[in-house]
Short mmCIF file of C-alpha atoms in Angstrom, two decimals:
data_model
loop_
_atom_site.label_atom_id
_atom_site.label_comp_id
_atom_site.label_asym_id
_atom_site.label_seq_id
_atom_site.Cartn_x
_atom_site.Cartn_y
_atom_site.Cartn_z
CA MET L 93 119.69 273.25 -88.32
CA LYS L 94 122.82 271.73 -86.76
CA THR L 95 124.33 273.46 -83.86
CA LYS L 96 128.00 273.51 -82.76
CA GLU L 97 127.58 271.21 -79.73
CA THR L 98 125.77 268.61 -81.81
CA THR L 99 128.62 268.51 -84.46
CA MET L 100 130.89 267.88 -81.54
CA LEU L 101 128.93 264.99 -80.10
CA VAL L 102 128.63 263.30 -83.49
CA SER L 103 132.39 263.46 -84.00
CA ASN L 104 133.32 262.23 -80.46
CA ALA L 105 130.93 259.08 -81.21
CA ASP L 106 132.64 258.37 -84.39
CA SER L 107 136.04 258.46 -82.83
CA GLU L 108 134.93 256.17 -80.02
CA GLU L 109 133.63 253.62 -82.78
CA ASP L 110 137.08 253.87 -84.55
CA ASP L 111 138.89 253.26 -81.34
CA SER L 112 136.79 250.04 -80.67
CA ASP L 113 137.28 248.69 -84.10
CA ASP L 114 141.00 249.35 -84.03
CA GLU L 115 141.14 247.43 -80.64
CA PHE L 116 139.22 244.39 -82.01
CA GLU L 117 141.43 244.28 -85.36
CA ALA L 118 144.57 244.25 -83.06
CA GLU L 119 143.23 241.42 -80.96
CA LEU L 120 142.50 239.38 -84.05
CA ALA L 121 145.94 239.95 -85.44
CA ALA L 122 147.63 239.13 -82.19
CA SER L 123 145.59 235.54 -82.17
CA GLY L 124 146.28 235.08 -85.85
CA LEU L 125 142.78 234.61 -86.90
CA MET L 126 143.15 237.40 -89.43
CA ASP L 127 145.25 235.43 -91.85
CA GLN L 128 143.47 232.20 -91.56
CA GLU L 129 143.35 231.93 -95.34
CA GLU L 130 146.95 232.34 -95.48
CA ARG L 131 147.84 230.18 -92.67
CA GLU L 132 148.91 226.29 -93.45
CA ALA L 133 147.19 223.38 -91.79
CA ILE L 134 149.10 221.99 -88.84
CA TYR L 135 148.60 218.18 -88.49
CA ASN L 136 150.85 217.07 -85.55
CA VAL L 137 150.37 213.36 -85.34
CA ASP L 138 152.94 212.93 -82.32
CA GLY L 139 151.09 215.54 -80.35
CA LEU L 140 147.76 214.07 -81.20
CA HIS L 141 148.79 210.69 -79.81
CA GLU L 142 150.34 212.12 -76.72
CA GLY L 143 147.19 214.03 -75.88
CA LEU L 144 145.04 210.97 -76.45
CA GLU L 145 147.40 208.76 -74.04
CA GLN L 146 146.92 211.51 -71.49
CA ILE L 147 143.10 211.55 -71.67
CA GLY L 148 142.64 207.94 -72.68
CA TRP L 149 142.19 204.79 -70.51
CA ASP L 150 145.24 202.65 -69.85
CA GLU L 151 144.99 198.73 -70.66
CA SER L 152 145.60 198.03 -67.15
CA VAL L 153 142.26 199.54 -66.12
CA ILE L 154 139.37 197.12 -65.97
CA TRP L 155 136.48 197.29 -68.49
CA GLU L 156 133.80 198.18 -65.98
CA GLU L 157 135.55 201.53 -65.15
CA GLY L 158 135.31 202.92 -68.65
CA ARG L 159 132.54 200.55 -69.99
CA ILE L 160 133.45 201.34 -73.78
CA ILE L 161 132.68 198.90 -76.45
CA THR L 162 133.94 199.22 -79.82
CA ASN L 163 132.50 197.03 -82.56
CA GLU L 164 135.07 194.91 -84.28
CA THR L 165 132.84 194.73 -87.65
CA PRO L 166 132.79 198.27 -89.33
CA THR L 167 129.35 199.39 -90.21
CA GLN L 168 128.67 199.51 -93.88
CA VAL L 169 125.68 200.97 -95.69
CA SER L 170 125.15 200.36 -99.47
CA ASP L 171 123.25 203.57 -100.01
CA ILE L 172 123.85 206.39 -97.39
CA ASN L 173 120.94 208.29 -98.69
CA ASP L 174 118.64 205.49 -97.87
CA ASP L 175 117.23 206.42 -94.42
CA LEU L 176 115.75 202.89 -93.72
CA SER L 177 119.07 201.03 -94.58
CA ARG L 178 121.05 203.59 -92.58
CA GLU L 179 118.85 203.25 -89.39
CA LEU L 180 118.79 199.48 -89.57
CA ALA L 181 122.55 199.29 -89.81
CA PHE L 182 122.69 201.70 -86.65
CA TYR L 183 120.29 199.38 -84.89
CA ASN L 184 122.25 196.14 -85.44
CA GLN L 185 125.39 197.89 -84.40
CA ALA L 186 123.88 199.16 -81.04
CA LEU L 187 122.25 195.73 -80.46
CA THR L 188 125.53 193.82 -81.01
CA SER L 189 127.29 196.23 -78.53
CA ALA L 190 124.38 195.76 -75.97
CA ARG L 191 124.68 192.23 -76.09
CA GLU L 192 128.41 192.32 -75.56
CA ALA L 193 128.09 194.55 -72.71
CA CYS L 194 125.44 192.25 -71.05
CA ASN L 195 127.97 189.33 -71.20
CA LEU L 196 130.84 191.37 -69.82
CA PHE L 197 128.62 192.57 -66.87
CA THR L 198 127.55 189.09 -66.23
CA LYS L 199 131.10 187.88 -66.31
CA ALA L 200 132.17 190.46 -63.93
CA LYS L 201 129.12 190.02 -61.76
CA VAL L 202 128.11 193.41 -61.83
CA PRO L 203 124.36 194.12 -61.71
CA PHE L 204 123.18 196.03 -64.65
CA ARG L 205 119.40 195.32 -64.34
CA ARG L 206 117.01 197.71 -62.37
CA PRO L 207 115.94 196.15 -59.04
CA ASP L 208 112.13 195.19 -58.67
CA ASP L 209 111.78 197.43 -55.57
CA TYR L 210 113.29 200.52 -57.29
CA TYR L 211 111.07 203.41 -57.54
CA ALA L 212 112.11 206.47 -59.53
CA GLU L 213 111.09 210.04 -58.54
CA MET L 214 107.92 211.07 -60.49
CA VAL L 215 108.39 214.03 -62.85
CA LYS L 216 104.75 215.12 -62.25
CA SER L 217 103.08 215.69 -58.67
CA ASP L 218 100.99 213.42 -56.82
CA GLN L 219 98.16 215.97 -57.06
CA HIS L 220 98.47 216.08 -60.91
CA MET L 221 98.41 212.30 -61.08
CA GLY L 222 95.58 212.17 -58.81
CA LYS L 223 93.71 214.33 -61.21
CA VAL L 224 94.55 212.06 -64.06
CA ARG L 225 93.54 209.00 -61.98
CA GLU L 226 90.18 210.65 -61.46
CA ARG L 227 89.80 211.49 -65.12
CA LEU L 228 90.66 207.83 -66.21
CA LEU L 229 88.09 206.48 -63.61
CA VAL L 230 85.51 208.85 -64.92
CA GLN L 231 86.10 207.71 -68.55
CA GLN L 232 86.18 204.13 -67.57
CA LYS L 233 82.87 204.68 -65.68
CA GLN L 234 81.20 206.27 -68.83
CA ILE L 235 82.57 203.52 -70.85
CA GLU L 236 80.86 200.88 -68.74
CA GLU L 237 77.39 202.79 -68.38
CA SER L 238 77.39 202.98 -72.11
CA GLU L 239 78.05 199.24 -72.31
CA GLN L 240 75.36 198.60 -69.82
CA ARG L 241 72.86 200.66 -71.80
CA ARG L 242 73.77 198.91 -75.11
CA LYS L 243 73.22 195.39 -73.33
CA GLN L 244 69.77 196.69 -71.88
CA ARG L 245 68.84 197.89 -75.39
CA GLU L 246 69.80 194.50 -77.14
CA ALA L 247 67.96 192.47 -74.40
CA LYS L 248 64.80 194.67 -74.88
CA ARG L 249 64.92 194.06 -78.59
CA TYR L 250 65.58 190.33 -77.95
CA GLY L 251 62.60 190.21 -75.55
CA LYS L 252 60.45 191.86 -78.16
CA GLN L 253 61.36 189.23 -80.66
CA VAL L 254 60.75 186.49 -78.30
CA GLN L 255 57.36 187.95 -77.56
CA ALA L 256 56.51 188.19 -81.07
CA GLU L 257 57.33 184.70 -81.62
CA VAL L 258 55.37 183.42 -78.81
CA LEU L 259 52.26 185.48 -79.84
CA LYS L 260 52.82 184.29 -83.54
CA GLU L 261 53.29 180.41 -82.15
CA ARG L 262 50.05 180.87 -80.00
CA LYS L 263 48.04 182.34 -83.03
CA LYS L 264 49.21 179.46 -85.12
CA SER L 265 48.34 176.81 -82.65
CA LYS L 266 44.86 178.40 -82.16
CA LYS L 267 44.22 178.27 -85.88
CA ASP L 268 45.41 174.73 -86.13
CA MET L 269 43.02 173.98 -83.15
CA GLU L 270 40.12 175.75 -84.96
CA GLU L 271 40.85 173.76 -88.03
CA LYS L 272 40.88 170.34 -86.35
CA LEU L 273 37.74 171.20 -84.43
CA THR L 274 36.10 172.24 -87.72
CA LYS L 275 37.15 169.09 -89.54
CA TRP L 276 35.87 167.09 -86.58
CA ARG L 277 32.37 168.74 -86.73
CA LYS L 278 32.17 168.19 -90.49
CA GLU L 279 32.84 164.56 -90.12
CA ARG L 280 30.43 164.22 -87.26
CA ASN L 281 27.70 165.87 -89.41
CA LYS L 282 28.43 163.49 -92.21
CA THR L 283 27.85 160.35 -89.96
CA GLY L 284 24.55 162.00 -88.56
CA GLY L 285 25.79 163.04 -85.27
CA THR L 286 27.46 159.57 -84.31
CA GLY L 287 31.08 160.41 -85.09
CA ASP L 288 33.91 158.56 -83.41
CA GLU L 289 34.77 160.43 -80.22
CA ASP L 290 38.17 159.21 -80.26
CA ASP L 291 38.82 161.79 -83.20
CA PHE L 292 37.85 164.76 -81.01
CA PRO L 293 40.94 167.07 -80.38
CA MET L 294 41.56 166.38 -76.79
CA GLU L 295 43.70 169.51 -76.58
CA MET L 296 40.64 171.69 -76.22
CA MET L 297 39.99 169.89 -73.00
CA GLN L 298 43.08 170.23 -71.37
CA ASP L 299 43.00 172.83 -68.88
CA LYS L 300 45.75 173.54 -66.32
CA PRO L 301 44.26 173.27 -62.55
CA GLN L 302 44.40 176.56 -60.85
CA ALA L 303 45.23 176.39 -57.02
CA VAL L 304 42.41 178.00 -54.88
CA LYS L 305 43.66 181.12 -52.76
CA GLY L 306 43.97 179.93 -49.20
CA ASP L 307 44.56 176.28 -50.11
CA ARG L 308 47.57 175.06 -48.16
CA SER L 309 47.01 171.33 -49.04
CA ARG L 310 48.60 171.71 -52.36
CA SER L 311 51.41 173.89 -51.48
CA GLY L 312 52.26 171.69 -48.25
CA GLY L 313 51.94 174.56 -45.77
CA ASN L 314 50.98 174.21 -42.15
CA LYS L 315 47.34 173.91 -40.93
CA ALA L 316 45.26 177.10 -40.72
CA SER L 317 45.47 178.89 -37.28
CA LYS L 318 42.47 179.12 -34.98
CA LYS L 319 42.12 182.78 -35.71
CA ARG L 320 42.01 182.06 -39.50
CA GLU L 321 39.36 179.30 -38.86
CA ALA L 322 37.10 181.77 -36.77
CA LYS L 323 37.28 184.29 -39.60
CA ASN L 324 36.46 181.70 -42.08
CA SER L 325 33.47 180.54 -40.27
CA LYS L 326 32.20 184.13 -39.55
CA PHE L 327 32.62 185.56 -42.95
CA GLY L 328 32.48 182.49 -45.24
CA PHE L 329 35.03 180.68 -47.06
CA GLY L 330 35.32 178.49 -50.10
CA GLY L 331 34.20 180.57 -52.94
CA ARG L 332 31.68 183.19 -54.07
CA LYS L 333 28.41 183.79 -51.84
CA LYS L 334 26.69 186.43 -54.09
CA LEU L 335 23.57 185.18 -55.99
CA ALA L 336 24.11 181.85 -54.10
CA LYS L 337 20.16 181.52 -53.60
CA GLN L 338 19.50 182.32 -57.36
CA ASN L 339 17.56 179.75 -59.34
CA THR L 340 19.22 177.49 -61.48
CA ALA L 341 18.06 174.99 -64.13
CA GLY L 342 18.02 172.26 -61.57
CA SER L 343 15.83 174.10 -58.91
CA SER L 344 13.40 175.44 -61.54
CA ALA L 345 12.67 172.08 -62.85
CA ASP L 346 12.09 170.62 -59.15
CA VAL L 347 8.23 170.92 -58.43
CA ASP L 348 8.10 168.53 -55.64
CA GLY L 349 7.10 171.33 -53.02
CA PHE L 350 4.57 172.85 -55.29
CA ARG L 351 0.87 173.04 -54.02
CA PRO L 352 -1.86 174.58 -56.10
CA SER L 353 -3.81 177.17 -54.59
CA ARG L 354 -7.27 176.19 -52.79
CA PRO L 355 -9.99 178.61 -51.37
CA GLY L 356 -9.45 179.74 -47.90
CA VAL L 357 -5.80 179.01 -48.13
CA LYS L 358 -3.24 181.91 -48.14
CA GLY L 359 -0.71 181.35 -50.88
CA GLY L 360 -0.24 178.59 -53.43
CA ILE L 361 3.08 177.10 -52.34
CA SER L 362 3.61 175.68 -49.04
CA LYS L 363 6.14 173.47 -47.27
CA LYS L 364 5.75 169.92 -46.75
CA GLY L 365 3.00 169.13 -43.99
CA GLY L 366 0.57 172.09 -44.81
CA GLY L 367 0.24 175.49 -45.60
CA GLY L 368 -0.45 178.58 -43.43
CA LYS L 369 1.00 178.99 -39.87
CA GLY L 370 2.06 175.91 -37.97
CA GLY L 371 1.54 173.78 -40.94
CA ALA L 372 -2.32 173.84 -40.61
CA ALA L 373 -4.54 173.97 -43.73
CA SER L 374 -8.00 174.31 -42.02
CA LYS L 375 -10.45 177.35 -42.40
CA ARG L 376 -10.22 180.01 -39.74
CA PRO L 377 -13.45 180.04 -37.47
CA GLY L 378 -15.76 183.10 -37.49
CA LYS L 379 -16.00 185.86 -34.98
CA ALA L 380 -18.98 184.17 -32.95
CA ARG L 381 -17.17 180.83 -32.52
CA ARG L 382 -13.91 182.59 -31.46
CA GLN L 383 -15.76 184.69 -28.81
CA GLN L 384 -17.64 181.58 -27.64
CA ALA L 385 -14.41 179.74 -27.38
CA ARG L 386 -12.97 182.49 -25.13
CA GLY L 387 -16.18 182.05 -22.89
CA GLY L 388 -17.83 185.27 -24.04
CA LYS L 389 -21.44 185.86 -24.90
#
């Protein structure tokens, strides 16, 4: 339900809007924009030339002040809807004007290139560029590590291939050698064990000499010190000492020192010069003779 006060407020607001619209229309009428459709176009050529002379450059002013270049040849495009042809025409026009400007600057001895020691202010801060540089360094390091791992994998794969080829070559060489040896044995058996020794595969007998540990004569080293010589004389030197006194085929076949056992002689094997203590081989005297020899009863 509307009250009397509300009706008064609404009427006041409507009257204010009407007043503002009237003022706006009055301003438009004063400026002459209300009847734009009815106004005639004004083309004052003399006024335009006069204004151009006021804001334009005089012919007496040198070119370096204005630096304006007008292309003498008008730009023509066969098809204005063709973007590529239109942009190419603009490019050629700008390139021609830039070349002419360079020639004019050179003729006037005015520098137009940036100096080598010219440093422009950076758009980004040094802190931001430091972060960018760190990021680039991390990426470069990751690329280098990845490349190094790839090279290691390739080297390992190549090493396996080389090892396989070496083992294959060894196996083949061993097989060939066994075939040669088998063939030589067959030929030897055919001739009754009197085969030609020159046909024997000498590769089987070729062994590489191994240097003895501690031997300095081959390596050209200095003479062993006295301390080393004392240890060698004390603990032994020159090879294995274990089982050095074990019988061999030669010692078992040597029977020069063998003496058959006889009654009254202890043991059957004696050294040269007799058996028993002191090399005597005589019988021990009895108890009575021993006492008599001592002067007893």
